[in-house]
PDB file of C-alpha atoms in Angstrom:
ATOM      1  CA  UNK A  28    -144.114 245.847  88.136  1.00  0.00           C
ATOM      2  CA  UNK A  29    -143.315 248.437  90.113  1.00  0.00           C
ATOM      3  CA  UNK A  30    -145.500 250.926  88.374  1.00  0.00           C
ATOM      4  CA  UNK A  31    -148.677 248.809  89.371  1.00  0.00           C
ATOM      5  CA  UNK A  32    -147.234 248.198  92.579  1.00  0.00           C
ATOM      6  CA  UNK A  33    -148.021 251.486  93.320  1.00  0.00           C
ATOM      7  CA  UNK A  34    -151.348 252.142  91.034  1.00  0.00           C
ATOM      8  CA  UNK A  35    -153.028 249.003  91.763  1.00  0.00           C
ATOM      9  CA  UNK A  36    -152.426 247.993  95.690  1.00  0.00           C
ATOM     10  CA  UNK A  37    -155.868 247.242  96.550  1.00  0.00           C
ATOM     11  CA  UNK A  38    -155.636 244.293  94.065  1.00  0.00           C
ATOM     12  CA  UNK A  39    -152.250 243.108  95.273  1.00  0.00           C
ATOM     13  CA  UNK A  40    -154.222 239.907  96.693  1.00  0.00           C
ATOM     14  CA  UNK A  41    -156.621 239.403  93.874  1.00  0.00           C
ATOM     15  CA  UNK A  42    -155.250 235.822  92.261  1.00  0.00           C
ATOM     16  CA  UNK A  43    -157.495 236.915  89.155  1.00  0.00           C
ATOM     17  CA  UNK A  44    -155.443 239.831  88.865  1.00  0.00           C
ATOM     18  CA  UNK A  45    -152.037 238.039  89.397  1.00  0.00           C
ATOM     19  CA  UNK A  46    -152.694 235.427  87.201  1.00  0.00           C
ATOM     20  CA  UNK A  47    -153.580 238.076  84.361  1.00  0.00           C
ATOM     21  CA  UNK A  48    -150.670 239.634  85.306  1.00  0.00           C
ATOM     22  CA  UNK A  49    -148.058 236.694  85.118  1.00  0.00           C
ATOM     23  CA  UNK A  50    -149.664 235.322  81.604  1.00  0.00           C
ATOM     24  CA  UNK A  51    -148.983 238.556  80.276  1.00  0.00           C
ATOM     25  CA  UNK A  52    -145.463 238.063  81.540  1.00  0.00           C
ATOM     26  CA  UNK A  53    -145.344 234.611  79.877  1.00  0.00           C
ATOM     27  CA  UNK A  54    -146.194 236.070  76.729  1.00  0.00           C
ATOM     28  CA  UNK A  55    -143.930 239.006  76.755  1.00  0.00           C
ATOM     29  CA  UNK A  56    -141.133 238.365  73.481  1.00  0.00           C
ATOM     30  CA  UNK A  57    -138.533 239.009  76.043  1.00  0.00           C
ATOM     31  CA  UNK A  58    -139.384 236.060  77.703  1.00  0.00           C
ATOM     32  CA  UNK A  59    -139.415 233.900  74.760  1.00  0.00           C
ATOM     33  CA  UNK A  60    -137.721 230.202  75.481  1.00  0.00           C
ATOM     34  CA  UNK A  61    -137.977 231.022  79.753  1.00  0.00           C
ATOM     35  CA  UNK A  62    -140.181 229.014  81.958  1.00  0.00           C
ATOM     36  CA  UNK A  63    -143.414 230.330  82.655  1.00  0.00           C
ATOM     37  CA  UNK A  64    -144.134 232.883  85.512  1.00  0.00           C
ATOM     38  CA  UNK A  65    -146.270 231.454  88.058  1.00  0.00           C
ATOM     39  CA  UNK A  66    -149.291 234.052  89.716  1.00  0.00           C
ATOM     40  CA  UNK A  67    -148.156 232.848  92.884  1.00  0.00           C
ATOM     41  CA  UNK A  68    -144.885 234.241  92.216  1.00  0.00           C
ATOM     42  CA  UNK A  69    -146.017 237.116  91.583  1.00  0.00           C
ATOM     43  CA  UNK A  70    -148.436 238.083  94.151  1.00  0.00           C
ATOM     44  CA  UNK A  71    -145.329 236.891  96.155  1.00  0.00           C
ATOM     45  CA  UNK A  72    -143.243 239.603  94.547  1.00  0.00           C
ATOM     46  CA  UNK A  73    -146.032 242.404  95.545  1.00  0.00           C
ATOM     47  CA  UNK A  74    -146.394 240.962  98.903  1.00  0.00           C
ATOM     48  CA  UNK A  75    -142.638 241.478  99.744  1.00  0.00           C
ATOM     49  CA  UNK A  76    -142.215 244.362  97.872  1.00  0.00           C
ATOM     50  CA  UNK A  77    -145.074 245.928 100.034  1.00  0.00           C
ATOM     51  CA  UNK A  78    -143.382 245.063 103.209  1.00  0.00           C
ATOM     52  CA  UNK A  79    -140.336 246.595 101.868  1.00  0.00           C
ATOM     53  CA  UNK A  80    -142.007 249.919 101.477  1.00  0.00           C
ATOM     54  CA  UNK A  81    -142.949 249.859 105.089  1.00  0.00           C
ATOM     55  CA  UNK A  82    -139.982 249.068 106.499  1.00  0.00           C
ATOM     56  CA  UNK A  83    -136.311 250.120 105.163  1.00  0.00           C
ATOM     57  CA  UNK A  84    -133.878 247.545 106.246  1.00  0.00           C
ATOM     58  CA  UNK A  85    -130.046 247.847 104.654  1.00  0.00           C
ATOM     59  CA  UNK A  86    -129.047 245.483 102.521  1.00  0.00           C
ATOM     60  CA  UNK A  87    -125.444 244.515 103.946  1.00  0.00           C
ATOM     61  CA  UNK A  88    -124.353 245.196 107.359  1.00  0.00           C
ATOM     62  CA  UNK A  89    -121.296 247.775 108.156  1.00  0.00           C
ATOM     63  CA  UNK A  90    -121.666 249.038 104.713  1.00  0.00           C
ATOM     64  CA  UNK A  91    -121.552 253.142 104.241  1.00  0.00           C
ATOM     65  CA  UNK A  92    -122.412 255.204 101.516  1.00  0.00           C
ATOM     66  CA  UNK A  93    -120.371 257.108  98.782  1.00  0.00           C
ATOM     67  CA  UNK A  94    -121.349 260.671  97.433  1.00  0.00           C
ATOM     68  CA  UNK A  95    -123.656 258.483  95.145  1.00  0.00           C
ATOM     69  CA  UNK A  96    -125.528 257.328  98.077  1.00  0.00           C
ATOM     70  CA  UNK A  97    -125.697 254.058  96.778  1.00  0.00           C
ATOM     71  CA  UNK A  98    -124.400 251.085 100.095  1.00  0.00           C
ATOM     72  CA  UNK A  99    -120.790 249.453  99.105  1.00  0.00           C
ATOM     73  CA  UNK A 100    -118.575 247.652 101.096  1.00  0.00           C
ATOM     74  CA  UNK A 101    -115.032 248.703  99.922  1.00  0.00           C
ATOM     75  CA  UNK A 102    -113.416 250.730  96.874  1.00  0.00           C
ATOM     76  CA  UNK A 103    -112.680 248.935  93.742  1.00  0.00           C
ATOM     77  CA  UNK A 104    -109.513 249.168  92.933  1.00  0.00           C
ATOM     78  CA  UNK A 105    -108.168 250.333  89.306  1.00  0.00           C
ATOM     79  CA  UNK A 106    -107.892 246.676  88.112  1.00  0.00           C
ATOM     80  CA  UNK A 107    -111.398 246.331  88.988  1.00  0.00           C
ATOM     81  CA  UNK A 108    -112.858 249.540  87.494  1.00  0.00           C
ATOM     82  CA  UNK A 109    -111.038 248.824  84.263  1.00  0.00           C
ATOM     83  CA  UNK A 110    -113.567 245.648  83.526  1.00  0.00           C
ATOM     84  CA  UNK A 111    -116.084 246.752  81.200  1.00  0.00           C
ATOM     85  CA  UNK A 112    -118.798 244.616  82.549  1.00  0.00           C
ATOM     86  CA  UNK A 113    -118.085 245.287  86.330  1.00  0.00           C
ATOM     87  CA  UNK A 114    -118.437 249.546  85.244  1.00  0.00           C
ATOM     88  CA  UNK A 115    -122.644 248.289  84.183  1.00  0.00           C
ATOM     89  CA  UNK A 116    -123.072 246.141  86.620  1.00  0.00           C
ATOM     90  CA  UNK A 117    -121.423 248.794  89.593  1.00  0.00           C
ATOM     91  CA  UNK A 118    -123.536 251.721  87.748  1.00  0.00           C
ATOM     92  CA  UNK A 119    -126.753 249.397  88.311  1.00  0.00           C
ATOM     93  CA  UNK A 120    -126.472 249.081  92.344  1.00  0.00           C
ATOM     94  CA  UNK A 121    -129.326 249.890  93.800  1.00  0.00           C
ATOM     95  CA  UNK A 122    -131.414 250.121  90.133  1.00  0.00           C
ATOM     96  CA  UNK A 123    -134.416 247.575  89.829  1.00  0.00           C
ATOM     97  CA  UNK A 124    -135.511 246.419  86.085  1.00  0.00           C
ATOM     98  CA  UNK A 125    -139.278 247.735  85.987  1.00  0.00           C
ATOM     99  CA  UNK A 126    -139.795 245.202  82.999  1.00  0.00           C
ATOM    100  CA  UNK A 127    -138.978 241.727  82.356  1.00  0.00           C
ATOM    101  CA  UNK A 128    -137.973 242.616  78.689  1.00  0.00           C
ATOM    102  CA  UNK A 129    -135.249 244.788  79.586  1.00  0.00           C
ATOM    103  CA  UNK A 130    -133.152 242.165  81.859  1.00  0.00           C
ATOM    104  CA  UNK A 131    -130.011 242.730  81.243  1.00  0.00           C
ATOM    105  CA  UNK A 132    -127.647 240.141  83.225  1.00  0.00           C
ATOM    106  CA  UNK A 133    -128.299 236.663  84.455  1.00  0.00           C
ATOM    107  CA  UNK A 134    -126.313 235.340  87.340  1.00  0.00           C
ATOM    108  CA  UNK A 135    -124.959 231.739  88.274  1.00  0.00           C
ATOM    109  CA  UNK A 136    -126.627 230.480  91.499  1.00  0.00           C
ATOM    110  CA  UNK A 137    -124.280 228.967  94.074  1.00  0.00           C
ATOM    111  CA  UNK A 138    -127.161 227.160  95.000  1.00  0.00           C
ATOM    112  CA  UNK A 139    -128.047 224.682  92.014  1.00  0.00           C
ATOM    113  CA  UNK A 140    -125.423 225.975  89.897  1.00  0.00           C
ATOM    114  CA  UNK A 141    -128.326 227.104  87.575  1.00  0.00           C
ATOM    115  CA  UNK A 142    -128.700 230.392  85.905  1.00  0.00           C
ATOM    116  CA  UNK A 143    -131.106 233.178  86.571  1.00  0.00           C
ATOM    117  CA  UNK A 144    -132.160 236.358  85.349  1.00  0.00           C
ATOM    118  CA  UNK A 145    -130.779 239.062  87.726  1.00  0.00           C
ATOM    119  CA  UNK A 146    -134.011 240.957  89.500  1.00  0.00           C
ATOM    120  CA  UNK A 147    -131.432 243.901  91.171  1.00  0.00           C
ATOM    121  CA  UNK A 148    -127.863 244.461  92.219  1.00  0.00           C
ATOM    122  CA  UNK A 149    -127.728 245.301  96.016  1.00  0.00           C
ATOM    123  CA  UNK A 150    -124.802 246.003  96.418  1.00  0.00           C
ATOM    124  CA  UNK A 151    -120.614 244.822  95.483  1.00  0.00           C
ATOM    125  CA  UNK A 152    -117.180 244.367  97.101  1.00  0.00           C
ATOM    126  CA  UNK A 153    -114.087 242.935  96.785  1.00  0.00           C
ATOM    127  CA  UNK A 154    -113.143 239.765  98.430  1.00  0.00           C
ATOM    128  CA  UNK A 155    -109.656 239.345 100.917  1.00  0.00           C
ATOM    129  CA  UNK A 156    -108.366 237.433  97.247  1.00  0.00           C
ATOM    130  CA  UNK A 157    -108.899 241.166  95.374  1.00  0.00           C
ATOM    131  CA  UNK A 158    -111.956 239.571  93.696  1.00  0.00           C
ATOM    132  CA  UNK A 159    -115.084 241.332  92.740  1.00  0.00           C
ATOM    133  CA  UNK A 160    -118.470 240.146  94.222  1.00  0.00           C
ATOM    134  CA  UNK A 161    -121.847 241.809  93.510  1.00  0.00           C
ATOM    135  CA  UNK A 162    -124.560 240.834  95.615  1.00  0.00           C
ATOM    136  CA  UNK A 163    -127.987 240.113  93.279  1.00  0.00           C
ATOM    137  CA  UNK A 164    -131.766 239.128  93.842  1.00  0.00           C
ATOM    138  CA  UNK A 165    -132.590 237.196  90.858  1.00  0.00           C
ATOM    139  CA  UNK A 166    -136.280 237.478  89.410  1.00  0.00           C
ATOM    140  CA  UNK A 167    -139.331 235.735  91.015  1.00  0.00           C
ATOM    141  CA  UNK A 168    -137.622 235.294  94.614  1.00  0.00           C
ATOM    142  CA  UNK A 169    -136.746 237.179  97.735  1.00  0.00           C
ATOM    143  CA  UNK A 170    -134.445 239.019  99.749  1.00  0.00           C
ATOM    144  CA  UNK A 171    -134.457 235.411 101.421  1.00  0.00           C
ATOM    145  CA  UNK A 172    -133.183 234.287  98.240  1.00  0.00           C
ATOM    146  CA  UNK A 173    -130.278 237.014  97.552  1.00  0.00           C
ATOM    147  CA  UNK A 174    -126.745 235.713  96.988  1.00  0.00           C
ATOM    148  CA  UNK A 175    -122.913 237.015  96.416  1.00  0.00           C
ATOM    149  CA  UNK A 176    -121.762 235.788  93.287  1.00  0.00           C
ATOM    150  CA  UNK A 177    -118.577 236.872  91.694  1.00  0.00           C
ATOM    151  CA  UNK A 178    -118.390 239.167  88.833  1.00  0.00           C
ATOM    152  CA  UNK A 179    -115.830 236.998  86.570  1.00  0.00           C
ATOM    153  CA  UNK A 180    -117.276 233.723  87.018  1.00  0.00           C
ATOM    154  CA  UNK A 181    -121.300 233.761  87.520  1.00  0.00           C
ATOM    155  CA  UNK A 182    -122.320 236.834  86.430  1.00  0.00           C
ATOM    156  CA  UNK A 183    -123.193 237.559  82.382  1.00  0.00           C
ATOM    157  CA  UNK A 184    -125.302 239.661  79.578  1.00  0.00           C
ATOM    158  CA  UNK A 185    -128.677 237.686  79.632  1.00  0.00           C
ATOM    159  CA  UNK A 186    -128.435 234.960  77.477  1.00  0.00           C
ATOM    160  CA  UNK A 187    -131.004 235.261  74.244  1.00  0.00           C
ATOM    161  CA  UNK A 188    -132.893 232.235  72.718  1.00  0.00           C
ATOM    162  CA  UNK A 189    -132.039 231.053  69.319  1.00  0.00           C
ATOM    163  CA  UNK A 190    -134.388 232.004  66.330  1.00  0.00           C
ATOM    164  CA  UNK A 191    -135.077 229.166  64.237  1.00  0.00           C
ATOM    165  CA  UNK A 192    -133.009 231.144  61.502  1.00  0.00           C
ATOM    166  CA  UNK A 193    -130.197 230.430  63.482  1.00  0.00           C
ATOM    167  CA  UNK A 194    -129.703 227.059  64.355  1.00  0.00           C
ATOM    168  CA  UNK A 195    -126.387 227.125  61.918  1.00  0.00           C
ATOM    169  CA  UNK A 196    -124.808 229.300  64.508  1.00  0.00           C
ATOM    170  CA  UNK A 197    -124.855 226.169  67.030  1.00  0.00           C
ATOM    171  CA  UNK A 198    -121.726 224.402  66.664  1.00  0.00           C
ATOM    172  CA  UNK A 199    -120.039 221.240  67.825  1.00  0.00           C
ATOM    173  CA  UNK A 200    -118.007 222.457  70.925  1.00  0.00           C
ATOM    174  CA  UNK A 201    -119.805 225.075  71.538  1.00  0.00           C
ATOM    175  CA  UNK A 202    -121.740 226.754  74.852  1.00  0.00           C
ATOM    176  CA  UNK A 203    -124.782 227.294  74.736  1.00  0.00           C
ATOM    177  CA  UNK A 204    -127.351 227.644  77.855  1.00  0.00           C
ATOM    178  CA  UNK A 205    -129.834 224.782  77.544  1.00  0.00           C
ATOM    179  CA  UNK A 206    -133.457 224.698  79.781  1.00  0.00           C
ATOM    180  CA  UNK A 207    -133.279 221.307  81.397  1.00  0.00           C
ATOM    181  CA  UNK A 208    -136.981 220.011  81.913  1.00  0.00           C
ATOM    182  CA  UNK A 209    -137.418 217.961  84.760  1.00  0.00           C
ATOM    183  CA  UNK A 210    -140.713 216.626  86.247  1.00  0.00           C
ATOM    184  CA  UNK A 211    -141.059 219.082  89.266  1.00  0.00           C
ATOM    185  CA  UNK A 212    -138.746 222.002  87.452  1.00  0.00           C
ATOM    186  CA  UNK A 213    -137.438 223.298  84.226  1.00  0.00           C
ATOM    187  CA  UNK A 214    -134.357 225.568  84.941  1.00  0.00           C
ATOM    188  CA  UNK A 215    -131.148 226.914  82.645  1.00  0.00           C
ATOM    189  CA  UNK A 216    -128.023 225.441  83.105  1.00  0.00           C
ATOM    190  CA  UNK A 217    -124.860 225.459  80.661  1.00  0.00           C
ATOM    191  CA  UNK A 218    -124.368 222.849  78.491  1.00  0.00           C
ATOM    192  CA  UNK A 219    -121.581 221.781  75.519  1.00  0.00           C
ATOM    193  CA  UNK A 220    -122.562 220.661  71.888  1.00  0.00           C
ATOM    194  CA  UNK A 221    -121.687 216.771  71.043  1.00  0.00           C
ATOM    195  CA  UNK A 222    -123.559 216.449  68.354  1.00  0.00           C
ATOM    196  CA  UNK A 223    -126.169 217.651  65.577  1.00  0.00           C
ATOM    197  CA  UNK A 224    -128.299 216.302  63.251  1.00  0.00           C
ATOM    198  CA  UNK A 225    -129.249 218.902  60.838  1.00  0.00           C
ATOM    199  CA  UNK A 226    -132.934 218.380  59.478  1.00  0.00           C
ATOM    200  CA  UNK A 227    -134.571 220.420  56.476  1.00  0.00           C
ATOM    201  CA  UNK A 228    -137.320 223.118  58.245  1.00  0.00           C
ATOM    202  CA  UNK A 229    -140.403 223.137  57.711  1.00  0.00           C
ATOM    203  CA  UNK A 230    -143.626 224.755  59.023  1.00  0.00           C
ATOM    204  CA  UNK A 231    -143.178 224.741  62.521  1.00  0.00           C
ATOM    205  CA  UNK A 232    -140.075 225.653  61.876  1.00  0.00           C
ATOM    206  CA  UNK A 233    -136.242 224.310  62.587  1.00  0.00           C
ATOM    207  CA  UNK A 234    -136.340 220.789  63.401  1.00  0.00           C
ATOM    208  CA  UNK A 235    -132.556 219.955  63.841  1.00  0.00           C
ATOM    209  CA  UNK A 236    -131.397 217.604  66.736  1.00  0.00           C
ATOM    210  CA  UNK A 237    -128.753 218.833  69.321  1.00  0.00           C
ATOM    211  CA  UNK A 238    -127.279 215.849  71.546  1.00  0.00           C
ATOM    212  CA  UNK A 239    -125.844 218.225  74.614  1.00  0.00           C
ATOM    213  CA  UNK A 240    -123.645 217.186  77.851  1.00  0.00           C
ATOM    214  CA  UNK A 241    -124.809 220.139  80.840  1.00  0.00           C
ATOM    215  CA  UNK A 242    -122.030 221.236  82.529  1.00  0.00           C
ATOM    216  CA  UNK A 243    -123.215 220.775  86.065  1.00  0.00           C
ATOM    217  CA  UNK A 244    -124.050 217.395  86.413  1.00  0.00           C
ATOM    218  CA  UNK A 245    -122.484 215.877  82.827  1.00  0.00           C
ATOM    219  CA  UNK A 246    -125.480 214.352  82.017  1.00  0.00           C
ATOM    220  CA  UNK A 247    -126.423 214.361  78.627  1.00  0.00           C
ATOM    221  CA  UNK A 248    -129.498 214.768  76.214  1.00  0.00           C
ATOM    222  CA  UNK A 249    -130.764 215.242  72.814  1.00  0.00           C
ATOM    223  CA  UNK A 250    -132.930 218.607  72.803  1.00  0.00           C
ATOM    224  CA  UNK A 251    -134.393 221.286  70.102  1.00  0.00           C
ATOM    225  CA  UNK A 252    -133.279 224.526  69.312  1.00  0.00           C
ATOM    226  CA  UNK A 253    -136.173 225.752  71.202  1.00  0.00           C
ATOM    227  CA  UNK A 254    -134.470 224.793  74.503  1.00  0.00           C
ATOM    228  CA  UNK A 255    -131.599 226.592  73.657  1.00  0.00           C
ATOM    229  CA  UNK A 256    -129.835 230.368  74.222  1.00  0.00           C
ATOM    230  CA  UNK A 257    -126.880 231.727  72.948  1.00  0.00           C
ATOM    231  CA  UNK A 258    -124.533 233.054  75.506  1.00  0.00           C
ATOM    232  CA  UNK A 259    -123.667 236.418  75.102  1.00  0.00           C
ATOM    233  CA  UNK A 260    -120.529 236.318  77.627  1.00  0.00           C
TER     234      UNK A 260
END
């Protein structure tokens, strides 16, 4: 994206050209099992990222730099630097993922309580309670859109959709991430196993049954494996 951002401006505002772009997205194996990407989403991601380029706002008030040059609010203690995770994600402020098959993290919205794959981390600190907190823009929204989520609790390797090779490794009890389809929206959201009816494959593949409860709202549904990604914690 941000290679054609700046090879192909004059076509920035060309829907043809966006919705080429965003079916190529669609189709991308990295996106297999993920909602479509929309063309107006992103012409809106060139639009903002063009205003970006002409003016260079900071990300988080009274924040100052380190010899990395990269904007923090506070030093992370040694608790915090000993979490595996936290070391990637604090060695990825500032980075943007040029390609939507090399998203690394998803992070849990405050918002909907959904899950999202993680566009860029901003920036991080640690809360008065000596919690960790990255700020993140997840992929397909704004700057409008960016949130503080903490590092323990909403923030995770991006979750990878089953093959239908694998639908023995969905158990009873177990987490998965499950796409909830809705009328106006399809978005990921965790979800527990109840039940499964295993069915022989065949052509198109597995056709096994998975009766899940989502987390969020405990409402509960019987879905394919195609709806479903493991979570890889």
């Amino acid at each position: 994206m941000e290679k054609l951002f700046m090879e192909s401006r004059e076509l920035l505002q060309s829907k043809e050209f966006c919705q080429k772009l965003a079916r190529n997205f669609s189709s991308s194996s990295g996106r297999a099992g993920k909602p479509i990407v929309k063309w107006n989403e992103v012409q809106n991601w060139f639009t903002t990222r063009q205003q970006e380029s002409k003016v260079k706002v900071p990300s988080v008030t009274n924040t100052y730099k380190d010899e990395s040059g990269l904007p923090q609010t506070c030093l992370l203690n040694d608790g915090d630097q000993s979490s595996p995770i936290l070391k990637g994600l604090v060695s990825k402020v500032g980075e943007k993922v040029s390609d939507l098959s090399e998203l690394e993290f998803e992070a849990k919205s405050s918002t909907d309580g959904a899950w999202y794959d993680v566009d860029m981390f901003l920036s991080h600190r640690v809360t008065s309670s000596g919690e960790t907190e990255v700020r993140v823009r997840f992929v397909g929204f704004g700057a409008e859109e960016d949130e503080w989520v903490n590092v323990k609790k909403a923030v995770r390797g991006r979750s990878i959709p089953f093959e239908h090779s694998e639908c023995c490794k969905v158990m009873v009890g177990g987490l998965v991430l499950c796409l909830q389809e809705r009328r106006d929206q399809s978005i990921y959201y965790d979800a527990h196993v109840l039940e499964i009816e295993r069915k022989t494959h065949d052509i198109r593949g597995c056709r096994c049954l998975f009766f899940i409860r989502y987390d969020h709202d405990s409402s509960e549904e019987t879905v394919r494996l195609r709806r479903l990604c493991r979570i890889l914690g």
